[in-house]
Short mmCIF file of C-alpha atoms in Angstrom, two decimals:
data_model
loop_
_atom_site.label_atom_id
_atom_site.label_comp_id
_atom_site.label_asym_id
_atom_site.label_seq_id
_atom_site.Cartn_x
_atom_site.Cartn_y
_atom_site.Cartn_z
CA MET A 69 -9.94 38.56 -28.28
CA ASN A 70 -5.48 38.45 -28.23
CA GLY A 71 -4.40 36.55 -30.90
CA SER A 72 -0.85 37.21 -30.73
CA ILE A 73 -0.08 35.79 -27.19
CA ILE A 74 -2.17 32.29 -27.88
CA ARG A 75 0.12 31.57 -30.08
CA TYR A 76 3.07 33.13 -28.69
CA ILE A 77 2.30 31.17 -26.03
CA LEU A 78 1.61 28.04 -28.34
CA GLY A 79 5.73 28.16 -29.47
CA GLN A 80 6.97 28.22 -26.06
CA VAL A 81 4.59 24.86 -25.57
CA ILE A 82 6.39 23.58 -27.96
CA ARG A 83 9.42 24.18 -27.37
CA LEU A 84 9.54 23.40 -24.12
CA GLU A 85 7.70 19.77 -24.84
CA SER A 86 10.07 19.03 -26.99
CA ILE A 87 13.42 20.18 -24.82
CA LEU A 88 11.74 17.56 -22.08
CA MET A 89 11.89 15.25 -25.35
CA LEU A 90 16.23 14.70 -24.75
CA MET A 91 15.52 13.45 -20.88
CA PRO A 92 14.14 10.18 -22.74
CA GLY A 93 16.61 10.67 -26.02
CA LEU A 94 19.29 10.06 -22.43
CA VAL A 95 18.26 7.18 -20.82
CA SER A 96 18.11 5.16 -24.75
CA LEU A 97 21.90 6.22 -24.21
CA ILE A 98 22.19 5.27 -20.93
CA TYR A 99 20.48 1.58 -22.12
CA ARG A 100 22.03 1.69 -25.47
CA GLU A 101 18.34 1.31 -27.09
CA SER A 102 17.40 2.50 -29.94
CA ASP A 103 14.53 3.69 -29.82
CA GLY A 104 15.80 6.97 -28.22
CA TYR A 105 16.51 8.66 -32.45
CA TYR A 106 12.02 9.00 -32.46
CA PHE A 107 12.41 11.06 -29.40
CA LEU A 108 15.29 13.18 -31.30
CA VAL A 109 14.03 13.96 -34.66
CA VAL A 110 10.19 15.17 -33.11
CA ALA A 111 12.69 16.85 -30.17
CA PHE A 112 14.75 18.66 -33.89
CA CYS A 113 11.36 19.26 -35.49
CA GLY A 114 9.40 20.64 -32.89
CA PHE A 115 11.65 22.45 -31.44
CA LEU A 116 12.24 24.33 -34.41
CA LEU A 117 8.33 24.03 -34.84
CA GLY A 118 8.34 26.45 -31.94
CA SER A 119 10.83 28.76 -32.89
CA LEU A 120 8.96 29.69 -36.09
CA ILE A 121 6.10 30.26 -34.29
CA CYS A 122 6.42 32.49 -31.53
CA ARG A 123 10.07 34.81 -33.75
CA LYS A 124 7.95 37.65 -33.10
CA LYS A 125 7.08 38.42 -29.90
CA PRO A 126 4.05 39.84 -29.28
CA GLN A 127 3.38 43.95 -29.06
CA ASN A 128 0.09 43.11 -26.74
CA THR A 129 1.60 40.68 -23.87
CA VAL A 130 -2.68 41.12 -21.82
CA PHE A 131 -4.55 38.80 -21.39
CA TYR A 132 -7.76 37.97 -19.91
CA LEU A 133 -9.43 34.80 -18.49
CA LYS A 134 -11.24 34.12 -21.64
CA GLU A 135 -7.73 33.96 -23.92
CA GLY A 136 -6.41 31.40 -21.03
CA CYS A 137 -8.79 29.63 -21.70
CA ILE A 138 -8.20 28.68 -25.04
CA VAL A 139 -4.31 28.47 -24.88
CA THR A 140 -4.70 26.48 -22.36
CA ALA A 141 -7.61 23.62 -23.84
CA LEU A 142 -5.50 24.37 -27.25
CA SER A 143 -1.84 23.87 -25.40
CA TRP A 144 -2.86 20.54 -23.32
CA ILE A 145 -4.12 19.35 -27.29
CA VAL A 146 -0.95 20.17 -29.22
CA MET A 147 1.40 19.08 -26.58
CA SER A 148 -0.66 15.40 -26.91
CA CYS A 149 -0.34 15.46 -30.43
CA LEU A 150 3.46 15.89 -30.32
CA GLY A 151 4.14 14.16 -27.36
CA CYS A 152 2.23 10.58 -29.03
CA LEU A 153 4.36 10.71 -32.12
CA PRO A 154 7.33 9.14 -30.70
CA PHE A 155 4.94 6.06 -29.33
CA TYR A 156 2.78 6.04 -32.77
CA LEU A 157 6.92 6.40 -34.89
CA SER A 158 8.59 3.52 -33.15
CA GLY A 159 5.81 1.51 -33.34
CA ALA A 160 6.29 1.04 -29.41
CA ILE A 161 1.84 1.96 -30.14
CA PRO A 162 1.54 1.05 -33.77
CA HIS A 163 -1.79 3.16 -34.08
CA ILE A 164 -2.36 6.81 -34.39
CA PHE A 165 -5.26 7.00 -31.82
CA ASP A 166 -4.06 4.07 -29.23
CA ALA A 167 -0.68 6.24 -29.01
CA LEU A 168 -2.94 9.62 -28.81
CA PHE A 169 -4.86 7.82 -26.02
CA GLU A 170 -1.27 6.64 -24.10
CA THR A 171 0.12 10.34 -24.26
CA ILE A 172 -3.02 12.18 -23.10
CA SER A 173 -3.83 9.69 -20.31
CA GLY A 174 0.04 10.56 -19.60
CA PHE A 175 -0.23 14.41 -19.74
CA THR A 176 -3.39 14.34 -17.87
CA THR A 177 -2.66 12.08 -14.98
CA THR A 178 -5.24 10.06 -15.31
CA GLY A 179 -3.04 6.61 -16.29
CA ALA A 180 -6.02 4.78 -18.71
CA THR A 181 -4.11 2.57 -20.77
CA ILE A 182 -4.27 0.80 -23.94
CA LEU A 183 -1.45 -1.48 -23.23
CA ASN A 184 -1.59 -5.08 -22.94
CA ASP A 185 1.70 -5.61 -22.35
CA VAL A 186 3.53 -2.80 -20.99
CA GLU A 187 6.52 -4.00 -19.69
CA ALA A 188 7.77 -4.51 -23.31
CA LEU A 189 8.40 -0.85 -24.05
CA SER A 190 11.75 -0.34 -24.01
CA HIS A 191 13.28 1.80 -20.97
CA CYS A 192 12.80 5.36 -22.96
CA MET A 193 9.76 4.78 -23.64
CA LEU A 194 8.66 3.76 -19.85
CA PHE A 195 10.36 7.23 -18.58
CA TRP A 196 8.73 9.36 -21.17
CA ARG A 197 5.43 7.67 -19.86
CA SER A 198 5.76 8.33 -16.04
CA LEU A 199 7.75 11.74 -17.12
CA THR A 200 4.34 13.29 -19.25
CA HIS A 201 2.52 12.21 -15.46
CA TRP A 202 4.74 14.37 -13.78
CA ILE A 203 4.83 17.42 -16.33
CA GLY A 204 0.72 17.19 -16.45
CA GLY A 205 0.46 16.87 -12.30
CA MET A 206 1.31 20.37 -12.25
CA GLY A 207 1.19 22.06 -15.18
CA VAL A 208 3.31 22.43 -18.92
CA LEU A 209 1.33 26.48 -18.30
CA VAL A 210 2.90 26.60 -14.55
CA PHE A 211 5.98 25.69 -15.72
CA LEU A 212 6.36 27.52 -18.07
CA LEU A 213 5.60 30.81 -15.91
CA ALA A 214 8.36 30.01 -13.92
CA ILE A 215 11.17 30.11 -16.11
CA ILE A 216 9.86 32.07 -18.92
CA PRO A 217 10.04 36.16 -18.05
CA MET A 218 6.24 36.95 -19.09
CA SER A 219 5.69 40.63 -18.61
CA GLY A 220 1.98 41.63 -17.54
CA GLY A 221 -0.25 41.17 -14.50
CA SER A 222 -2.95 39.30 -16.07
CA ASN A 223 -0.67 35.37 -16.48
CA ILE A 224 -2.18 34.70 -13.12
CA ASN A 225 -5.76 33.18 -15.94
CA LEU A 226 -3.08 30.66 -16.94
CA MET A 227 -2.85 29.45 -13.54
CA ARG A 228 -6.43 30.09 -13.15
CA ALA A 229 -7.51 27.79 -16.60
CA GLU A 230 -5.26 25.17 -15.42
CA SER A 231 -4.52 25.07 -12.21
CA PRO A 232 -7.34 22.62 -10.04
CA GLY A 233 -9.90 23.56 -8.48
CA PRO A 234 -13.00 26.11 -7.66
CA SER A 235 -10.49 28.96 -7.15
CA VAL A 236 -6.95 29.43 -7.92
CA GLY A 237 -4.47 32.98 -6.17
CA LYS A 238 -1.18 33.83 -5.31
CA LEU A 239 0.69 32.46 -2.59
CA VAL A 240 3.40 35.86 -3.19
CA PRO A 241 2.85 38.90 -5.07
CA LYS A 242 3.68 37.95 -8.22
CA ILE A 243 2.81 35.73 -10.46
CA ARG A 244 6.05 34.06 -11.26
CA THR A 245 7.61 33.75 -8.53
CA THR A 246 4.40 31.97 -6.65
CA ALA A 247 4.85 29.73 -10.18
CA ARG A 248 8.77 28.88 -9.20
CA MET A 249 7.32 28.31 -5.33
CA LEU A 250 4.61 25.20 -6.55
CA TYR A 251 7.61 24.27 -8.58
CA VAL A 252 10.21 23.77 -5.48
CA ILE A 253 7.56 21.92 -3.22
CA TYR A 254 6.39 20.06 -6.53
CA PHE A 255 9.95 18.94 -7.03
CA GLY A 256 11.81 18.15 -3.91
CA LEU A 257 8.68 16.02 -2.84
CA THR A 258 9.18 14.39 -6.11
CA LEU A 259 13.06 13.58 -4.88
CA VAL A 260 11.74 13.00 -1.38
CA GLU A 261 9.92 9.46 -2.80
CA MET A 262 12.68 8.48 -5.36
CA ILE A 263 15.29 8.53 -2.50
CA ALA A 264 12.82 6.76 -0.22
CA LEU A 265 11.86 4.01 -2.93
CA ILE A 266 15.26 3.33 -3.43
CA VAL A 267 16.52 2.86 0.11
CA ALA A 268 12.91 1.04 0.59
CA GLY A 269 14.92 -2.02 -2.49
CA MET A 270 13.67 -0.59 -5.53
CA PRO A 271 15.87 -0.40 -8.12
CA VAL A 272 16.57 3.09 -9.65
CA PHE A 273 15.12 2.79 -13.01
CA ASP A 274 11.66 1.69 -11.16
CA ALA A 275 12.31 4.52 -7.98
CA VAL A 276 12.59 7.55 -10.89
CA ASN A 277 9.58 6.71 -12.86
CA ILE A 278 7.59 5.99 -10.27
CA ALA A 279 7.93 8.50 -7.94
CA LEU A 280 7.31 11.18 -11.25
CA ALA A 281 3.80 9.11 -11.55
CA THR A 282 2.91 9.70 -8.16
CA ALA A 283 4.04 13.12 -7.92
CA GLY A 284 1.43 13.96 -11.11
CA THR A 285 -0.98 11.44 -9.42
CA GLY A 286 -0.87 9.80 -12.30
CA GLY A 287 -0.05 6.10 -12.30
CA PHE A 288 1.60 4.23 -14.71
CA GLY A 289 3.81 1.96 -13.94
CA VAL A 290 6.60 0.09 -15.60
CA LEU A 291 5.38 -4.02 -14.74
CA ASN A 292 2.05 -4.87 -15.58
CA SER A 293 1.33 -5.50 -12.35
CA SER A 294 1.41 -2.04 -11.46
CA LEU A 295 3.46 -1.79 -8.10
CA ALA A 296 1.43 -5.74 -6.78
CA ASP A 297 5.26 -7.26 -7.27
CA TYR A 298 6.90 -4.61 -4.75
CA SER A 299 7.91 -5.41 -1.37
CA ILE A 300 5.25 -4.15 1.53
CA ALA A 301 7.71 -1.18 2.69
CA VAL A 302 7.49 0.56 -0.72
CA GLN A 303 3.88 0.20 -1.03
CA TRP A 304 3.30 2.06 2.13
CA ILE A 305 5.92 4.57 0.70
CA VAL A 306 4.00 5.34 -1.80
CA THR A 307 0.45 5.35 -0.21
CA VAL A 308 1.76 8.15 2.10
CA PHE A 309 3.19 10.37 -1.56
CA MET A 310 -0.03 9.66 -3.07
CA ILE A 311 -1.69 10.95 -0.09
CA LEU A 312 0.57 14.28 0.46
CA PHE A 313 0.28 14.75 -2.99
CA GLY A 314 -2.96 15.37 -2.88
CA VAL A 315 -3.25 17.54 -0.53
CA ASN A 316 -3.88 21.60 -1.50
CA PHE A 317 -0.08 22.28 -2.03
CA ASN A 318 -0.92 26.00 -0.21
CA ALA A 319 -0.60 23.91 3.01
CA TYR A 320 2.98 22.50 2.45
CA TYR A 321 4.35 26.25 1.41
CA LEU A 322 2.75 27.32 4.83
CA LEU A 323 4.40 24.36 7.20
CA ILE A 324 7.49 25.69 4.98
CA PHE A 325 7.18 29.26 6.47
CA GLY A 326 6.49 27.85 9.62
CA GLN A 327 3.02 28.98 10.20
CA ILE A 328 2.06 25.69 11.00
CA LYS A 329 -1.40 25.99 13.18
CA LYS A 330 -2.55 27.59 9.79
CA ALA A 331 -1.42 25.01 7.94
CA PHE A 332 -3.51 22.46 9.55
CA SER A 333 -6.34 24.63 9.42
CA ILE A 334 -7.18 24.57 6.64
CA GLU A 335 -10.38 22.66 6.67
CA GLU A 336 -10.41 21.09 2.69
CA VAL A 337 -7.24 18.87 4.51
CA ARG A 338 -8.67 17.78 7.73
CA VAL A 339 -11.53 16.59 5.28
CA TYR A 340 -9.30 14.84 3.13
CA PHE A 341 -7.33 13.19 5.62
CA LEU A 342 -10.45 11.83 7.67
CA ILE A 343 -12.00 10.89 3.82
CA ILE A 344 -9.35 8.72 3.62
CA LEU A 345 -8.86 7.65 7.90
CA SER A 346 -12.89 6.73 7.58
CA SER A 347 -12.90 4.68 3.99
CA THR A 348 -9.47 2.99 5.17
CA ILE A 349 -11.38 1.76 8.13
CA LEU A 350 -14.77 0.44 6.17
CA ILE A 351 -13.29 -0.74 2.98
CA ALA A 352 -10.48 -3.37 5.55
CA ILE A 353 -12.79 -4.16 8.47
CA ASN A 354 -15.12 -5.35 4.76
CA ILE A 355 -11.67 -7.58 3.23
CA PHE A 356 -10.34 -8.48 6.25
CA ASP A 357 -12.35 -11.54 5.74
CA THR A 358 -9.90 -12.45 2.15
CA THR A 359 -6.62 -11.03 3.04
CA LYS A 360 -3.94 -12.62 5.43
CA GLY A 361 -5.17 -10.36 8.47
CA ILE A 362 -5.47 -6.63 10.05
CA PHE A 363 -2.46 -5.94 8.75
CA ASP A 364 -3.08 -7.31 4.67
CA ALA A 365 -6.23 -5.83 5.32
CA ILE A 366 -5.36 -2.04 6.18
CA THR A 367 -2.54 -2.08 3.20
CA GLN A 368 -4.75 -2.75 0.84
CA SER A 369 -7.36 -1.07 2.24
CA ALA A 370 -5.25 1.99 2.43
CA PHE A 371 -2.65 1.43 -0.56
CA GLN A 372 -6.42 1.70 -2.61
CA VAL A 373 -7.82 4.55 -1.08
CA ALA A 374 -4.89 6.86 -1.34
CA SER A 375 -5.18 5.46 -4.86
CA LEU A 376 -8.30 6.47 -6.10
CA ILE A 377 -9.31 9.82 -4.07
CA SER A 378 -5.25 11.50 -4.40
CA SER A 379 -6.52 9.65 -8.60
CA THR A 380 -3.39 7.86 -8.77
CA GLY A 381 -4.21 4.57 -10.08
CA PHE A 382 -1.45 2.54 -9.43
CA SER A 383 -2.74 -0.19 -7.36
CA THR A 384 -1.59 -3.89 -5.61
CA VAL A 385 -4.93 -5.82 -5.92
CA ASP A 386 -7.39 -6.66 -8.70
CA PHE A 387 -10.03 -4.59 -6.59
CA ASP A 388 -12.87 -5.56 -8.68
CA THR A 389 -13.15 -8.94 -6.47
CA TRP A 390 -13.49 -6.60 -3.30
CA PRO A 391 -17.37 -6.59 -2.49
CA THR A 392 -19.53 -4.61 -2.66
CA ILE A 393 -19.47 -1.90 -0.25
CA SER A 394 -15.75 -1.83 -0.84
CA LYS A 395 -15.97 -1.10 -4.43
CA THR A 396 -18.77 1.43 -4.14
CA ILE A 397 -16.65 3.51 -1.65
CA LEU A 398 -13.86 3.01 -4.05
CA VAL A 399 -16.27 4.38 -7.01
CA MET A 400 -17.33 7.30 -4.67
CA LEU A 401 -13.65 8.56 -4.18
CA MET A 402 -13.22 8.23 -7.41
CA PHE A 403 -15.74 11.46 -7.21
CA VAL A 404 -14.80 13.02 -4.62
CA GLY A 405 -11.38 13.00 -5.26
CA ALA A 406 -8.71 15.60 -4.45
CA CYS A 407 -7.58 18.80 -2.49
CA ALA A 408 -7.63 21.50 -4.56
CA GLY A 409 -4.22 22.95 -5.98
CA SER A 410 -2.93 19.72 -5.24
CA THR A 411 -2.60 17.58 -7.98
CA GLY A 412 -5.19 14.86 -8.31
CA GLY A 413 -8.00 14.86 -9.77
CA GLY A 414 -11.77 14.57 -8.85
CA ILE A 415 -14.02 17.09 -7.93
CA LYS A 416 -12.31 18.12 -5.65
CA VAL A 417 -13.20 17.99 -1.66
CA SER A 418 -14.09 22.10 -1.73
CA ARG A 419 -16.64 21.53 -3.96
CA PHE A 420 -18.21 18.78 -1.91
CA LEU A 421 -17.87 21.16 1.46
CA LEU A 422 -19.63 24.30 -0.24
CA VAL A 423 -22.43 22.00 -1.99
CA LEU A 424 -22.72 20.58 1.18
CA LYS A 425 -22.37 24.26 3.54
CA THR A 426 -24.89 25.01 0.51
CA VAL A 427 -27.21 22.72 1.84
CA ARG A 428 -27.02 22.89 5.13
CA LYS A 429 -27.96 27.31 5.20
CA GLU A 430 -30.76 26.28 2.76
CA LEU A 431 -32.25 23.46 5.46
CA SER A 432 -31.73 26.15 7.76
CA SER A 433 -33.46 29.42 5.91
CA TYR A 434 -36.43 27.36 5.58
CA ILE A 435 -36.76 26.83 9.52
CA HIS A 436 -35.49 30.37 9.78
CA PRO A 437 -36.64 32.21 6.54
CA LYS A 438 -35.64 35.67 8.09
CA SER A 439 -32.29 35.14 9.42
CA VAL A 440 -29.31 35.93 7.13
CA LYS A 441 -26.02 33.54 6.69
CA LYS A 442 -22.76 33.31 5.03
CA ILE A 443 -21.44 30.75 3.82
CA GLN A 444 -18.20 29.96 5.39
CA ILE A 445 -14.33 27.46 5.09
CA ASP A 446 -11.16 28.15 7.09
CA ASP A 447 -13.86 31.05 9.32
CA LYS A 448 -13.72 33.73 5.62
CA PRO A 449 -16.83 34.13 4.01
CA VAL A 450 -17.01 32.03 0.73
CA GLU A 451 -18.19 34.97 -2.66
CA HIS A 452 -21.51 34.48 -4.01
CA GLU A 453 -19.51 34.08 -7.24
CA VAL A 454 -17.81 30.95 -5.86
CA ILE A 455 -20.63 29.08 -4.92
CA ARG A 456 -22.31 30.38 -8.32
CA SER A 457 -18.76 29.31 -10.31
CA VAL A 458 -19.86 26.05 -8.01
CA ASN A 459 -23.24 24.95 -9.19
CA VAL A 460 -22.87 25.69 -12.62
CA TYR A 461 -19.24 22.96 -12.53
CA PHE A 462 -21.67 20.34 -11.07
CA ILE A 463 -24.09 20.47 -13.69
CA THR A 464 -22.16 21.22 -16.58
CA PHE A 465 -19.64 17.89 -14.84
CA LEU A 466 -23.13 16.37 -15.23
CA VAL A 467 -24.25 16.97 -18.29
CA VAL A 468 -20.83 16.15 -19.71
CA PHE A 469 -21.14 12.90 -18.15
CA CYS A 470 -24.50 11.67 -18.72
CA LEU A 471 -23.48 12.57 -22.74
CA SER A 472 -20.28 10.50 -23.08
CA LEU A 473 -21.94 7.57 -20.96
CA PHE A 474 -24.96 8.43 -23.60
CA LEU A 475 -22.08 8.47 -26.40
CA ILE A 476 -19.98 5.40 -25.71
CA SER A 477 -22.94 3.03 -24.76
CA PHE A 478 -23.74 2.17 -28.66
CA GLU A 479 -20.84 0.19 -28.40
CA ASN A 480 -22.62 -2.55 -26.12
CA HIS A 481 -20.57 -2.95 -23.38
CA ASP A 482 -22.15 -3.32 -20.31
CA LEU A 483 -23.03 -0.67 -17.39
CA VAL A 484 -20.63 -0.89 -14.89
CA THR A 485 -17.64 -0.76 -17.43
CA ASN A 486 -19.16 2.21 -19.37
CA PHE A 487 -20.16 4.04 -16.22
CA THR A 488 -16.59 3.49 -14.86
CA ALA A 489 -15.28 4.56 -17.58
CA VAL A 490 -16.66 7.27 -17.74
CA ALA A 491 -15.64 8.15 -13.66
CA THR A 492 -12.61 7.39 -14.34
CA THR A 493 -11.24 9.29 -16.83
CA ILE A 494 -12.91 12.39 -16.97
CA ASN A 495 -11.58 12.52 -13.22
CA ASN A 496 -8.32 11.21 -13.95
CA MET A 497 -8.15 7.99 -12.03
CA GLY A 498 -7.11 5.62 -13.99
CA PRO A 499 -8.28 2.07 -13.76
CA GLY A 500 -12.56 1.44 -12.94
CA LEU A 501 -14.55 -1.72 -12.60
CA ALA A 502 -15.34 -5.17 -14.90
CA MET A 503 -13.92 -4.90 -18.52
CA VAL A 504 -11.28 -0.96 -17.64
CA GLY A 505 -11.06 -3.01 -14.26
CA PRO A 506 -7.26 -2.57 -12.50
CA SER A 507 -6.14 -6.01 -14.21
CA GLN A 508 -7.40 -4.96 -17.57
CA ASN A 509 -7.03 -1.90 -20.29
CA PHE A 510 -8.89 -0.05 -22.40
CA SER A 511 -7.77 -1.03 -25.17
CA PHE A 512 -11.01 -3.11 -26.75
CA PHE A 513 -13.14 0.58 -27.58
CA THR A 514 -13.73 1.64 -30.63
CA ASP A 515 -11.62 4.91 -32.18
CA PHE A 516 -15.19 6.94 -32.07
CA SER A 517 -15.33 5.84 -28.09
CA LYS A 518 -11.73 6.20 -27.30
CA LEU A 519 -11.73 10.16 -28.29
CA VAL A 520 -14.71 10.75 -26.36
CA LEU A 521 -12.97 9.69 -23.58
CA MET A 522 -9.87 11.34 -24.53
CA PHE A 523 -12.24 14.42 -24.77
CA ASP A 524 -12.77 13.52 -20.73
CA MET A 525 -9.71 13.24 -19.56
CA LEU A 526 -8.16 16.73 -21.18
CA ALA A 527 -12.02 17.75 -19.29
CA GLY A 528 -11.35 16.85 -17.07
CA ARG A 529 -7.88 17.63 -16.46
CA LEU A 530 -8.22 21.37 -17.28
CA GLU A 531 -11.79 21.86 -15.14
CA LEU A 532 -14.23 21.62 -17.74
CA PHE A 533 -15.03 24.85 -19.30
CA PRO A 534 -11.25 25.52 -20.91
CA MET A 535 -12.45 22.30 -23.34
CA LEU A 536 -15.61 23.48 -23.77
CA MET A 537 -15.00 27.49 -24.63
CA LEU A 538 -13.60 25.75 -27.70
CA PHE A 539 -17.11 24.90 -29.08
CA HIS A 540 -18.59 28.14 -28.33
CA PRO A 541 -19.37 29.80 -32.48
CA THR A 542 -18.48 33.20 -30.59
CA LEU A 543 -14.38 32.64 -30.05
CA TRP A 544 -15.08 31.00 -33.51
CA LYS A 545 -16.33 33.71 -34.79
CA GLN A 546 -14.00 36.08 -33.62
CA ALA A 547 -10.98 34.28 -34.33
CA LEU A 548 -11.71 35.62 -38.05
CA HIS A 549 -10.75 38.56 -37.26
CA LEU A 550 -7.86 38.39 -35.10
CA ASP A 551 -4.82 39.50 -37.96
CA LYS A 552 -7.67 42.03 -37.69
CA LYS A 553 -6.72 43.50 -34.86
CA PHE A 554 -3.40 42.64 -33.97
#
């Protein structure tokens, strides 16, 4: 195992995060807040530490998927530990486990919070919460690939380990150019939403934070009411962009280069929009009697459907009070999630597509045993290895979900609370139902349960296996011999 490249990348991640911490420091200067001091101190110490770690560039820059998974998991853990320090040191979140929970929730774009009063935070703290969403949405290692020259064709293994979805490929021949293209699209959509929100009458500071949180499909707001107190125009703008950020970014790449027909022919994207449309209609009909009219019902329904399928987690109403049918649909959307190659969470639409097509193929084989059919997506045959990995993913997801549910059940909370708490963290959603509903938070859990949910957030964001690999005994044995080999 190439330990030198793992060390080097970790050092670069620490340095990059330290530089990004200067931004909330700048916000504190604008609003004349003393909390910015803690960001500057942590940024200075972090940059110094990162520089020491990566002072020696590794001679061997080749690494495989194994190293990619390990460095990805370690990067997100280190990034979260460093990122929680300003919250803890300033006293904004005085308990270290709570500060770490909030930060992991931010970077993984989950949006689950332990805060009872968000509005009590300073502007720089609010901005850092939203910025963690934006950083984590596309991925810090993808950002690293975009700005830092890293030689070697094996860099694709970093993107594969960090990017959501069953498969990741290059948009263009060079991986660094691919990373840059992704961030150009990401930044462009964020900027457009920010401008649209300001034009719609949202205060500039709020617009910046909400745009960052929407782009990362995170869901941290700047008001205790999330987005309920903003205008209908603002809510619709956020609805549209939540949906857009849940789309596979390959579609945007095709649109930019004029391949419109090919972009709209992506099967996963078509199914994604079909799920949104059908869910919105069903919920709007179901909640119609509790709203002010058809437009209000559609507005509420569309917003919450977009929020949960994209894994953003904003809310305009307490959907825990909705009829059972509507809540059931929303919980199902938590598991479905957005498209692969987007900033959204969940299991992903493409995986469900592949599983359904696999089931249909098996049923056909019972009827026609001698027939040979290949599963296709976008008129292209899907390799058996992809089908196998999707099946393994579902099994692993079920095991991690059930184990997490079992571990937090020792607190004796009701089943709906525990089930949706695990569902919303492992799918990076934000709010659940009952005690973790949109009007509640996660502060009542013990430190042990918070650790379980923090692991779920990281595992869900990194597609399970990078985090699980850290527990593989063979890797620890190899780690003992890193210095001897390299």
